[in-house]
PDB file of C-alpha atoms in Angstrom:
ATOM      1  CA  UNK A 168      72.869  85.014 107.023  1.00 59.00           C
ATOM      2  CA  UNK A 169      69.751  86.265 105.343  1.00 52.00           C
ATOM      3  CA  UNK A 170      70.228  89.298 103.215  1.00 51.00           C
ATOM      4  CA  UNK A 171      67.855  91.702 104.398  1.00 62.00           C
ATOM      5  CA  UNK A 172      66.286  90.591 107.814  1.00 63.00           C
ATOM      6  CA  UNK A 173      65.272  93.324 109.604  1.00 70.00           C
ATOM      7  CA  UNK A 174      66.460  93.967 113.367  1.00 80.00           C
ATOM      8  CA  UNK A 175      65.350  95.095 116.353  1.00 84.00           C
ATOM      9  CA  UNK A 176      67.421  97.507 118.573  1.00 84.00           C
ATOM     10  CA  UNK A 177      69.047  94.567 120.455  1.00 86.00           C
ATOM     11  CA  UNK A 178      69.695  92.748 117.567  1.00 89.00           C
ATOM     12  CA  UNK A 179      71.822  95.017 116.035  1.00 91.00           C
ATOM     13  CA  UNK A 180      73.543  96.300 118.815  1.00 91.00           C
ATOM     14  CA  UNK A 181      74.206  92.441 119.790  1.00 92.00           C
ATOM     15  CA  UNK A 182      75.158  92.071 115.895  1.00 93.00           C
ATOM     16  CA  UNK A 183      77.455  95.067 116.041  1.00 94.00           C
ATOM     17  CA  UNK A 184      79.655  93.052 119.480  1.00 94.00           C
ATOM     18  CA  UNK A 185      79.706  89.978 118.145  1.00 94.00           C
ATOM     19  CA  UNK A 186      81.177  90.754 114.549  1.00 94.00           C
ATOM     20  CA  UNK A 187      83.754  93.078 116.156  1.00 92.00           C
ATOM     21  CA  UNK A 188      84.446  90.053 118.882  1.00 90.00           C
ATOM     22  CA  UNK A 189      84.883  87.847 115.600  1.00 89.00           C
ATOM     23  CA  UNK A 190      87.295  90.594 114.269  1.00 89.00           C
ATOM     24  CA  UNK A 191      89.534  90.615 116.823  1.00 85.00           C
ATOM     25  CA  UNK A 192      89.554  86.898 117.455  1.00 81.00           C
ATOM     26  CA  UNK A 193      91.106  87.037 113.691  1.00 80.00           C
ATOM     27  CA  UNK A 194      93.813  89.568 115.360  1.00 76.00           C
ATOM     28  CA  UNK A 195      95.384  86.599 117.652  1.00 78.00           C
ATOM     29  CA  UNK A 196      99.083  86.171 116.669  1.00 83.00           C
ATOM     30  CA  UNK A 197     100.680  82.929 116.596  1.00 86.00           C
ATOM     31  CA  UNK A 198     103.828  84.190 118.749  1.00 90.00           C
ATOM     32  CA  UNK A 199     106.062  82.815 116.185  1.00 91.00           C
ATOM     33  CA  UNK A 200     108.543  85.511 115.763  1.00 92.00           C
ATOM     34  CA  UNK A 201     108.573  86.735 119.810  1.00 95.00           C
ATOM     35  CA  UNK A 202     109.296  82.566 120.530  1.00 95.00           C
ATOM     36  CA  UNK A 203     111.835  82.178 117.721  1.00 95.00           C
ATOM     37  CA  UNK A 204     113.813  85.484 119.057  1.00 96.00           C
ATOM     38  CA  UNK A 205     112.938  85.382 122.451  1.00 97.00           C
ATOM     39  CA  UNK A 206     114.278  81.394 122.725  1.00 97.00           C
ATOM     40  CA  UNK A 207     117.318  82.172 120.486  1.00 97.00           C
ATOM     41  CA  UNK A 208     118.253  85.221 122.483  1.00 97.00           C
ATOM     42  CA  UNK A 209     118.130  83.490 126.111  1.00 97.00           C
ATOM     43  CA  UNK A 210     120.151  80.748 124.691  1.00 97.00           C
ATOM     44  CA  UNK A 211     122.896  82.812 123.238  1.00 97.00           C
ATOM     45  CA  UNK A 212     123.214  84.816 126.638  1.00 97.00           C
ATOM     46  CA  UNK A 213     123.256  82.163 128.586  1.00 97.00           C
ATOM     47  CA  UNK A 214     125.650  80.050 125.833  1.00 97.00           C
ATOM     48  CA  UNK A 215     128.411  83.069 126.231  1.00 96.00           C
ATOM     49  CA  UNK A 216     127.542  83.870 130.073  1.00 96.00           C
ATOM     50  CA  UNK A 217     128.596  79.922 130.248  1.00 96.00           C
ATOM     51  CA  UNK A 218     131.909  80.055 128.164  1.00 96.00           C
ATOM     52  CA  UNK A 219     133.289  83.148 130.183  1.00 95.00           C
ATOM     53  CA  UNK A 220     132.468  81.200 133.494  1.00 95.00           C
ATOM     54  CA  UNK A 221     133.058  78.126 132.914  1.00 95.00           C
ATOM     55  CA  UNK A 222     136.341  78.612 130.718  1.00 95.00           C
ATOM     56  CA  UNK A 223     135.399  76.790 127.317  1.00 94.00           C
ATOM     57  CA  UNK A 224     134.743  77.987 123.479  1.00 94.00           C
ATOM     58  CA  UNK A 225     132.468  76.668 121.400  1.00 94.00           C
ATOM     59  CA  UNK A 226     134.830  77.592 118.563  1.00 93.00           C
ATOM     60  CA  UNK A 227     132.202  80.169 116.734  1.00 92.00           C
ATOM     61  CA  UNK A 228     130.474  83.439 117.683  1.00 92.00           C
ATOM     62  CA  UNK A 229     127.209  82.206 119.175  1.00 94.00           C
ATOM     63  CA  UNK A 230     125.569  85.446 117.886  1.00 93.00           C
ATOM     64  CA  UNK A 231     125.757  84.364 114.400  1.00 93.00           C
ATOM     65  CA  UNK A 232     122.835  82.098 115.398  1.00 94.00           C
ATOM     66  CA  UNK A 233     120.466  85.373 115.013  1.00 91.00           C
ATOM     67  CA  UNK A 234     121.654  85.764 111.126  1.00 90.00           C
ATOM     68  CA  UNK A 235     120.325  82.179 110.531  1.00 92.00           C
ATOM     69  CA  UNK A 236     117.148  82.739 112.251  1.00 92.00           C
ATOM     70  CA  UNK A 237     116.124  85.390 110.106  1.00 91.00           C
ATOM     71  CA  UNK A 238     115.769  82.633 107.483  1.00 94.00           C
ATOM     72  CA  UNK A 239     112.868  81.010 109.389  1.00 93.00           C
ATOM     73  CA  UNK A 240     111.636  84.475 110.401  1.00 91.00           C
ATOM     74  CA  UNK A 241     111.669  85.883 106.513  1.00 92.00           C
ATOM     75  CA  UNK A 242     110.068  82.559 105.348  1.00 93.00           C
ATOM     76  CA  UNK A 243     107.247  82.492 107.964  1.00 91.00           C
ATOM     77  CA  UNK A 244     106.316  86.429 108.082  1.00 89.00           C
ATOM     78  CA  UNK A 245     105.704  85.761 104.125  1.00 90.00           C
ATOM     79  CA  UNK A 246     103.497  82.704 104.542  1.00 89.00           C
ATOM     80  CA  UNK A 247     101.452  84.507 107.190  1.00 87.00           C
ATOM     81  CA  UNK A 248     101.364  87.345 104.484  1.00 86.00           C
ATOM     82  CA  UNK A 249      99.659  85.571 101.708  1.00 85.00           C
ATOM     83  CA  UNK A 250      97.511  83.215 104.204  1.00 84.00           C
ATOM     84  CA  UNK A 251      95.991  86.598 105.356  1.00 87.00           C
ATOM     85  CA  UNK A 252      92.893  88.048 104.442  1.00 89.00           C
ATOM     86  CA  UNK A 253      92.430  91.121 106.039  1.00 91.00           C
ATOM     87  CA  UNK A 254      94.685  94.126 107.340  1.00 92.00           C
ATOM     88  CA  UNK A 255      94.690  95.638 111.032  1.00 91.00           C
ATOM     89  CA  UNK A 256      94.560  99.369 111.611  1.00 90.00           C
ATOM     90  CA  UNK A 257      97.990  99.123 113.303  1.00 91.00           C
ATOM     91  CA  UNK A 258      99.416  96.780 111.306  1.00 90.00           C
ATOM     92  CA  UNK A 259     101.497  99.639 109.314  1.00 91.00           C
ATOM     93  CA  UNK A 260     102.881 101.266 112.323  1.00 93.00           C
ATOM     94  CA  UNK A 261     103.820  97.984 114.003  1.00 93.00           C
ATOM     95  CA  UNK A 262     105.500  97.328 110.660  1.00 93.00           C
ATOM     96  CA  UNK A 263     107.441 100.733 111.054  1.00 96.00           C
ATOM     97  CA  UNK A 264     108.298 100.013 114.602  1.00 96.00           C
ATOM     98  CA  UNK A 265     109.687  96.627 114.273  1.00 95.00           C
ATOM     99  CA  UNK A 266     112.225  97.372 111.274  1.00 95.00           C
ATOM    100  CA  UNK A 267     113.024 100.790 113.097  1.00 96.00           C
ATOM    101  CA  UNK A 268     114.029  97.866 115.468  1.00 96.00           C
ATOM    102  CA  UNK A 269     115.867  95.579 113.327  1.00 94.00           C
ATOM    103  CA  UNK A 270     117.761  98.723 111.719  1.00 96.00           C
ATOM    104  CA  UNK A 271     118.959  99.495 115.055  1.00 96.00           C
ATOM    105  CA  UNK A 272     120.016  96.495 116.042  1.00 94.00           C
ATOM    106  CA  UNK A 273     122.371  96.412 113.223  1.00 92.00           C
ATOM    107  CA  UNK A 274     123.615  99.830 113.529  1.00 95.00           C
ATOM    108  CA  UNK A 275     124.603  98.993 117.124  1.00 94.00           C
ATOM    109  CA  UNK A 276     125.974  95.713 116.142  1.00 92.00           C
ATOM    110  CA  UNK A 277     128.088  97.955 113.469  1.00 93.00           C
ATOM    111  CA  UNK A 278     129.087 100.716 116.263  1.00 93.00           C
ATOM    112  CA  UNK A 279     130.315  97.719 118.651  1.00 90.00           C
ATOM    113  CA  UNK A 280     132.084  96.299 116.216  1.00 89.00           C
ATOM    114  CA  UNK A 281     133.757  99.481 115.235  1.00 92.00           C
ATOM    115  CA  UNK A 282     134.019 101.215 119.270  1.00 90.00           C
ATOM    116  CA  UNK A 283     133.978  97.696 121.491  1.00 85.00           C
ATOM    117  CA  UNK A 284     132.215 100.245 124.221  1.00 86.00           C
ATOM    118  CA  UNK A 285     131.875  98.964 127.494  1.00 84.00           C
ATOM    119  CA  UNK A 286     128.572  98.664 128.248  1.00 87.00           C
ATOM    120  CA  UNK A 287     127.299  97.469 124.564  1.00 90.00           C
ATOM    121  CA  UNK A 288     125.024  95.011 126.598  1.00 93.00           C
ATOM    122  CA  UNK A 289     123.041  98.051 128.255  1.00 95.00           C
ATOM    123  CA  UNK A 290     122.453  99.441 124.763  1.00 95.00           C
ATOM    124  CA  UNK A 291     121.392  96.462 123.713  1.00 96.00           C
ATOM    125  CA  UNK A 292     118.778  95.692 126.496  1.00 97.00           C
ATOM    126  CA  UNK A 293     117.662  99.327 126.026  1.00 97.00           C
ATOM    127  CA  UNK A 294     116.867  98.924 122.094  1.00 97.00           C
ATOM    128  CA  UNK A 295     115.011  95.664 123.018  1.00 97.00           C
ATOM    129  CA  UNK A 296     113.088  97.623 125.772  1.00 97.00           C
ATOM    130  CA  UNK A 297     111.248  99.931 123.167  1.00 97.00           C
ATOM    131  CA  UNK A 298     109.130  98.125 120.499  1.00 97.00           C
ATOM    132  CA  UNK A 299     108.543  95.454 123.036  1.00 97.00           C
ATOM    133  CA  UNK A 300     106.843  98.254 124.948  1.00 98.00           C
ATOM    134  CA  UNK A 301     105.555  99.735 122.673  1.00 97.00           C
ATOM    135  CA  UNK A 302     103.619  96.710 121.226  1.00 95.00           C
ATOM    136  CA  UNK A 303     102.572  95.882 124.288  1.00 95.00           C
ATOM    137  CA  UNK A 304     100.939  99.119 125.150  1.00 96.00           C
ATOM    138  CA  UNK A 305      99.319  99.804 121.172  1.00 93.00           C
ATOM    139  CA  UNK A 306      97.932  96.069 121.483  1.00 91.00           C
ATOM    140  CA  UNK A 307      97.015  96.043 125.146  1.00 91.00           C
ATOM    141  CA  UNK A 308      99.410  93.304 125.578  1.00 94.00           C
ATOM    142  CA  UNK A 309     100.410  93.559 129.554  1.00 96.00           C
ATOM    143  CA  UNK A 310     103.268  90.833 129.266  1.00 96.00           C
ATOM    144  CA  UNK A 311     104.937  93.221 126.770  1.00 97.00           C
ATOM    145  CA  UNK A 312     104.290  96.039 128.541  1.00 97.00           C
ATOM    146  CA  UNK A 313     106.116  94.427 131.427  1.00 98.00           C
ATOM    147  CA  UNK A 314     108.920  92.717 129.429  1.00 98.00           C
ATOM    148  CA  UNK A 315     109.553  96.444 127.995  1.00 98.00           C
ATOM    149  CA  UNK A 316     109.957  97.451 131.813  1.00 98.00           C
ATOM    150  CA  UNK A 317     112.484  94.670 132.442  1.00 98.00           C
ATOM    151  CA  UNK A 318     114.747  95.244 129.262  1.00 98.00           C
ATOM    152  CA  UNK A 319     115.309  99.022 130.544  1.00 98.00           C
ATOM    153  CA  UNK A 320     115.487  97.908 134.172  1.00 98.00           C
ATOM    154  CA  UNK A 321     118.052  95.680 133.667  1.00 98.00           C
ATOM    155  CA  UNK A 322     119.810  97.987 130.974  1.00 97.00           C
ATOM    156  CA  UNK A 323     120.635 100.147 133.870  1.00 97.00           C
ATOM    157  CA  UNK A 324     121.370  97.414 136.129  1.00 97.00           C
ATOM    158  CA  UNK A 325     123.775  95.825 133.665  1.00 96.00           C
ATOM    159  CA  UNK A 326     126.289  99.225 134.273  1.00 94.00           C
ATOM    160  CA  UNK A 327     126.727  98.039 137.857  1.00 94.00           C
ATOM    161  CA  UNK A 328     127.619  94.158 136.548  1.00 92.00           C
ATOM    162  CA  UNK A 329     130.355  92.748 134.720  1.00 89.00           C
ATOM    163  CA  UNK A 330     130.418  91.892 131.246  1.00 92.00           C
ATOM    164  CA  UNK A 331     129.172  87.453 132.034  1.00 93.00           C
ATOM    165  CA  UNK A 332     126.693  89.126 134.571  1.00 95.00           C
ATOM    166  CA  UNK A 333     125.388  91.439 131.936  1.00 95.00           C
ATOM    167  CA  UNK A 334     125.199  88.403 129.505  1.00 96.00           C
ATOM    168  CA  UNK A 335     122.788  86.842 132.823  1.00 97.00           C
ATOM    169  CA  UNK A 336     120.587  90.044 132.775  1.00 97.00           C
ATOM    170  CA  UNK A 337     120.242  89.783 128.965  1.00 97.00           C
ATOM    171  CA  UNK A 338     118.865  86.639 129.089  1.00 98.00           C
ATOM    172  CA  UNK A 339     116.711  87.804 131.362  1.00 98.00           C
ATOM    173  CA  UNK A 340     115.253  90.794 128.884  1.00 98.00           C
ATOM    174  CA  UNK A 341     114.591  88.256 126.256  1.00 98.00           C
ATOM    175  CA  UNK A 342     112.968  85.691 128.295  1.00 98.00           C
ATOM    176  CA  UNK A 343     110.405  88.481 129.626  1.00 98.00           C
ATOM    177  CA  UNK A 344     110.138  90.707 126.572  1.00 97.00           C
ATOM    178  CA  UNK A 345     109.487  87.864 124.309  1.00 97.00           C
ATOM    179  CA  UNK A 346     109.943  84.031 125.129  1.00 97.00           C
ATOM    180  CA  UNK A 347     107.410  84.027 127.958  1.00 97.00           C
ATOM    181  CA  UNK A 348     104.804  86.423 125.900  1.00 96.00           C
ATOM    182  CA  UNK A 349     105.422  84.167 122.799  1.00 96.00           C
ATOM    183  CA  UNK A 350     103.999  81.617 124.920  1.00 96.00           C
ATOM    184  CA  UNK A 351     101.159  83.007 126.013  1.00 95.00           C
ATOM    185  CA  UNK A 352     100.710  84.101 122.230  1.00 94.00           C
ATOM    186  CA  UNK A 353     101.231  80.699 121.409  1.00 93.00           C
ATOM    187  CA  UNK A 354      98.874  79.804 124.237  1.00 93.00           C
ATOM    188  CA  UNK A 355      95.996  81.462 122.979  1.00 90.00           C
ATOM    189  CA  UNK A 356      96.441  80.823 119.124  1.00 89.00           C
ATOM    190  CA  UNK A 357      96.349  76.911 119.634  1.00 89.00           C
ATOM    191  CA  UNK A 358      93.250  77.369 122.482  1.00 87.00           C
ATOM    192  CA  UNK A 359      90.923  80.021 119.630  1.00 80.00           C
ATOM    193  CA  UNK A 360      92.430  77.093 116.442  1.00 76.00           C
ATOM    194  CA  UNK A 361      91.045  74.342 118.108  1.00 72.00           C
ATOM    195  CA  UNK A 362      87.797  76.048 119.350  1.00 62.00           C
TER     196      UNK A 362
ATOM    197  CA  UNK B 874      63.415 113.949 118.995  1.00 60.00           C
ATOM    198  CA  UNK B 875      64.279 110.184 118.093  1.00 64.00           C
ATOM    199  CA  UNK B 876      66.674 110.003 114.778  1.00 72.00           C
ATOM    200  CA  UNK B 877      65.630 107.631 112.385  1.00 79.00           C
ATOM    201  CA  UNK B 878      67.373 104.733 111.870  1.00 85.00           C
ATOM    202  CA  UNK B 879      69.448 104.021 108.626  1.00 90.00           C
ATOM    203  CA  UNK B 880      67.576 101.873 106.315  1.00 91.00           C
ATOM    204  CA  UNK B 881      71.250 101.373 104.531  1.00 93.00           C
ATOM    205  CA  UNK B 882      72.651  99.695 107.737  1.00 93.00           C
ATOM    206  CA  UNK B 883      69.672  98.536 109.009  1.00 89.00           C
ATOM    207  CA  UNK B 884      70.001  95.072 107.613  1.00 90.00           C
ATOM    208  CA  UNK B 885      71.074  91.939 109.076  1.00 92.00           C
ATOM    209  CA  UNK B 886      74.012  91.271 106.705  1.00 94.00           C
ATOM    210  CA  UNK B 887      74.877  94.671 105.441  1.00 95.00           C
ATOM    211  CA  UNK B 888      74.879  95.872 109.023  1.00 95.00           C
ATOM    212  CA  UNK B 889      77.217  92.889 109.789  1.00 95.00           C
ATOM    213  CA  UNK B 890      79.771  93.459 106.923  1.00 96.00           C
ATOM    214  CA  UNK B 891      79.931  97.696 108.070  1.00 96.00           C
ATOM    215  CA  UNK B 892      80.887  96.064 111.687  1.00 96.00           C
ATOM    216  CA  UNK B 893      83.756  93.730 110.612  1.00 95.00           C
ATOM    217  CA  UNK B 894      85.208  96.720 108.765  1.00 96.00           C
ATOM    218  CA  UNK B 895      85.181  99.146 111.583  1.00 95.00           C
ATOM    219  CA  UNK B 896      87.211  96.731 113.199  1.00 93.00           C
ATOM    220  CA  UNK B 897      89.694  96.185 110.415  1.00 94.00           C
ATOM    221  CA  UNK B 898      91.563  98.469 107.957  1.00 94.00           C
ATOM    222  CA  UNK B 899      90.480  97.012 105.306  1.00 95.00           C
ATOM    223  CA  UNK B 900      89.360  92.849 104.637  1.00 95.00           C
ATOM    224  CA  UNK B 901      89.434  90.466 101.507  1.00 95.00           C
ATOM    225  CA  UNK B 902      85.809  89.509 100.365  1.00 95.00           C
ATOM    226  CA  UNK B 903      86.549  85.894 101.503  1.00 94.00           C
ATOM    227  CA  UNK B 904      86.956  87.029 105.011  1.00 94.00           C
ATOM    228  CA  UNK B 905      84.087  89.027 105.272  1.00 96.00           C
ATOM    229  CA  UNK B 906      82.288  85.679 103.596  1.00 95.00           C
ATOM    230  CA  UNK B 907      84.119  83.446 106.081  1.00 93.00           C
ATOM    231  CA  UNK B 908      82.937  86.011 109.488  1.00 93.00           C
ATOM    232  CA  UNK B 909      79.409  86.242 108.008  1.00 94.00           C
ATOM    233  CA  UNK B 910      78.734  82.756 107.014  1.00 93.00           C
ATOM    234  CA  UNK B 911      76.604  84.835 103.914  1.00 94.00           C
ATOM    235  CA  UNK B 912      76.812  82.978 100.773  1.00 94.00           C
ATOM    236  CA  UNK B 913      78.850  84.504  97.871  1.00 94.00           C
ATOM    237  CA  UNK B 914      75.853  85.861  95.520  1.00 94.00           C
ATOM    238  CA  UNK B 915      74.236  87.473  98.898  1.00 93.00           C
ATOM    239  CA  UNK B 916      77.649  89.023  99.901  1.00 95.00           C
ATOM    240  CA  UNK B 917      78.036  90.673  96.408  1.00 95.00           C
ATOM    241  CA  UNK B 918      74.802  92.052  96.324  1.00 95.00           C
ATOM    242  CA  UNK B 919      75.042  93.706  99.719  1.00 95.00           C
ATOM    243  CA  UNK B 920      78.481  94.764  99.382  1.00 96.00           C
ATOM    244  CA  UNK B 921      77.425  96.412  95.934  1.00 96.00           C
ATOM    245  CA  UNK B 922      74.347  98.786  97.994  1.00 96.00           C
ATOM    246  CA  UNK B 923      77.309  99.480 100.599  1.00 97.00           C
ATOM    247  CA  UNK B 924      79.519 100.886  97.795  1.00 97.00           C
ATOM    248  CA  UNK B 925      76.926 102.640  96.622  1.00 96.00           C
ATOM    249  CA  UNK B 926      75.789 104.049  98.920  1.00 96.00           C
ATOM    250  CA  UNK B 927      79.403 105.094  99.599  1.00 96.00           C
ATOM    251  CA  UNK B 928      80.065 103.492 102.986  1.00 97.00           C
ATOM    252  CA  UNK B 929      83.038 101.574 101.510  1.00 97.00           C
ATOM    253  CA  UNK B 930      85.251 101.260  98.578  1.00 97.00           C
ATOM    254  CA  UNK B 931      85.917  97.920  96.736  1.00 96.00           C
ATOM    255  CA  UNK B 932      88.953  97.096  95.274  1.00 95.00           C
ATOM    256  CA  UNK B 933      89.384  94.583  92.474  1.00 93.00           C
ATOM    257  CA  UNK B 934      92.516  92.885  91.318  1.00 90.00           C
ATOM    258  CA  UNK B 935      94.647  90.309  90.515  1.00 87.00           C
ATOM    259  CA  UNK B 936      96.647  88.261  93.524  1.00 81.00           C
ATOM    260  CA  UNK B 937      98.696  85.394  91.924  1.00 78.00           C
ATOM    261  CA  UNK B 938      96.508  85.042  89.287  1.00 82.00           C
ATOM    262  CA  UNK B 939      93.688  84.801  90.887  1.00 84.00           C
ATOM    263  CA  UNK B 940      91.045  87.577  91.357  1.00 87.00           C
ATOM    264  CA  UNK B 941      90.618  89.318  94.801  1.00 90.00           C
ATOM    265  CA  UNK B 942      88.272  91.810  95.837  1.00 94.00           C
ATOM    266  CA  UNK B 943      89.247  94.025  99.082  1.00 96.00           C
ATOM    267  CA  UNK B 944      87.011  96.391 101.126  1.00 97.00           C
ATOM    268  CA  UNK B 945      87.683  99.125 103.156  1.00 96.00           C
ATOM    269  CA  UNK B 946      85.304 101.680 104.954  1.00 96.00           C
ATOM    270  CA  UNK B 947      85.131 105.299 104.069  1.00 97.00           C
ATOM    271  CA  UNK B 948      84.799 108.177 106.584  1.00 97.00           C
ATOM    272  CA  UNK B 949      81.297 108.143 104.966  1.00 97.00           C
ATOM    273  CA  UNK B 950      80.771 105.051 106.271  1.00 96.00           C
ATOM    274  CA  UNK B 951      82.510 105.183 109.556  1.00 96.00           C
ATOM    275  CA  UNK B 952      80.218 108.834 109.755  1.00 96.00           C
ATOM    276  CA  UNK B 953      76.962 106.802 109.478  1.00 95.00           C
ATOM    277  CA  UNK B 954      77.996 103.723 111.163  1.00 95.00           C
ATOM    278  CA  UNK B 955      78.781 105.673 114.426  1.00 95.00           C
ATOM    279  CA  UNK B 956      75.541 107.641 113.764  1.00 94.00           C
ATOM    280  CA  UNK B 957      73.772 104.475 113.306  1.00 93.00           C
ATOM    281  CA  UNK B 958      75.178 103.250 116.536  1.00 93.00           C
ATOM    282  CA  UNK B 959      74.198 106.525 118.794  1.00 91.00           C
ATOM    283  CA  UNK B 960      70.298 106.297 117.149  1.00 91.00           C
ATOM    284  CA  UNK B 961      70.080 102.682 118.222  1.00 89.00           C
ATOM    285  CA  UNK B 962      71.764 104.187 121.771  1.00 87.00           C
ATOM    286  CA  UNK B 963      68.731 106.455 121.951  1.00 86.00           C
ATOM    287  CA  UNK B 964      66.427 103.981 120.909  1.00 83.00           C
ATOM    288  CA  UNK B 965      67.314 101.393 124.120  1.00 81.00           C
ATOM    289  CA  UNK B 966      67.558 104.318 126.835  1.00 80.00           C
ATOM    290  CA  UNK B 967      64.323 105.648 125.501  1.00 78.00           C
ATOM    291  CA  UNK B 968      62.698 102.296 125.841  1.00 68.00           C
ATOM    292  CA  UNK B 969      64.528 101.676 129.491  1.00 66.00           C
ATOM    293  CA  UNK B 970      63.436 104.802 130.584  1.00 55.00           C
TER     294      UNK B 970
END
C-alpha cells in the first residue's frame, strides 16, 4: 500500500468498508469451546438419560467428563491467546460473562451436592440459557440467540418431566445452545481459512 | 459550507490503519501490517504521524522476549475519524445532488 496516495471521495469511503470488512473477518471464532461443551454435554445427558432407562451403570459419574474437558479447553483458550494479534471491543465483557458462567455452574454443582433439590436440571438449563443468549445477541449470533431461548424453554418444561426426561431436555439445551452453533462456527472458520 | 477534509486521514495507508482500529480495541503492529499489506518501514512512519497527531497511542513492550508494539485509537482519533467520515458524506451527496 503506498504511503501517501491521495483519494478521492469513493476511495476512501470504499477504503473505510473494506478494512472494517477485513476486521471483522479476523473476529470469526473457531467454535472450539461451544463444540467441545456443547458435544460433551449432549453426550453426558443422553449417557445418564440411558442408564436410568435402560437399567445399567457405567460404574463412574459421567459428569466428571466436564472436569477433564477443561484441560483441552484451558490449553486451547491459551494458544488462541498468544496466536492473537489484536483485541475486540467486547472481548472483556464476554470474558466477564463467561466466568460469571463457569462460577455459577460450580456454585450450583456445590448447592446440589449439598440440597439434592428436585429440579437441579431446570437450574441448570436456566444458567446455560443466559451467556448463550447473551453472546448471541452482543455478537449478532441468531443460533445463540435461539439456543438461549431453548435452554429457558425447556428449563420450565423440565418441572413438568421426570428426572431421565429432564436429562432428554438437557441434551436438548446443549445441542441448540452450543453443539449446533459450534458448527456453524466451525463452518465458517474452515470456509474464511481456506479462502 | 463544505468542511475540509483531514489532510491527517486523508491518506491511503494512514486512513486505512485509523479504519482497522475503529473496528478493534486495540491491534498488534503485525496485524495492522498483515490487513494493510504496507511494508514495515511505511507502517512505522505512518503510524508515527498518527501518534502524533494524537489519533492513537502506541504501546511498546516486551512479549516473550520479543518486542511488540500495540495500537489503540484515542477519542481524538475516533472524534476526527467520524468527522472525517461525515465530510466525505457531504462531499458524495453534494456531488449526487
Amino acid at each position: 500500500m503506498p504511503e501517501e496516495k491521495k483519494l478521492s471521495e469513493k476511495e476512501s469511503l470504499e477504503l473505510i468498508a473494506s478494512m472494517i470488512n477485513k476486521a471483522k473477518n479476523s473476529y470469526i471464532e473457531s467454535g472450539f469451546g461451544p463444540l467441545l461443551w456443547g458435544t460433551l454435554i449432549t453426550f453426558c445427558s443422553l449417557m445418564t438419560y440411558a442408564q436410568i432407562i435402560f437399567h445399567f451403570t457405567i460404574g463412574f459419574d459421567i459428569w466428571l467428563l466436564s472436569l477433564l474437558a477443561l484441560i483441552p479447553q484451558i490449553y486451547f483458550s491459551w494458544r488462541a491467546k498468544q496466536q492473537k494479534n489484536f483485541t475486540r471491543h467486547d472481548e472483556t465483557a464476554m470474558n466477564y460473562v463467561w466466568s460469571t458462567f463457569v462460577i455459577c455452574i460450580f456454585f450450583l454443582s456445590f448447592y446440589n451436592y449439598k440440597t439434592q433439590p428436585e429440579y437441579s436440571v431446570a437450574l441448570y438449563m436456566m444458567i446455560y440459557g443466559v451467556p448463550t443468549f447473551i453472546t448471541g445477541g452482543i455478537r449478532k449470533f441468531l443460533p445463540m440467540i435461539i439456543g438461549g431461548v431453548i435452554c429457558w424453554v425447556c428449563s420450565i418444561a423440565s418441572f413438568y418431566t421426570g428426572f431421565a426426561n429432564g436429562m432428554l431436555l438437557m441434551a436438548i439445551s446443549a445441542a441448540s445452545a452450543w453443539l449446533i452453533p459450534g458448527i456453524i462456527l466451525r463452518k465458517r472458520y474452515l470456509k474464511l481459512k481456506n479462502v | 459550507m463544505f468542511k475540509e477534509l483531514d489532510p491527517i486521514l486523508h491518506s491511503q495507508l494512514r486512513l486505512a490503519v485509523m479504519s482497522l482500529l475503529i473496528a478493534v480495541k486495540e491491534a498488534e503492529f503485525t496485524y495492522i501490517k498483515e490487513k494493510t499489506n504496507a511494508t514495515a518501514g511505511n507502517l512505522s512512519v505512518q503510524v508515527q504521524k498518527l501518534k502524533e497527531a494524537g489519533y492513537i497511542e502506541v504501546v511498546k513492550q516486551f512479549k516473550d522476549n520479543y518486542p511488540q508494539t500495540t495500537c489503540k485509537i484515542t477519542p481524538v482519533g475516533v472524534e476526527a475519524f467520524e468527522a472525517y467520515v461525515q465530510a466525505l458524506q457531504q462531499y458524495l451527496h453534494a456531488g449526487k445532488g
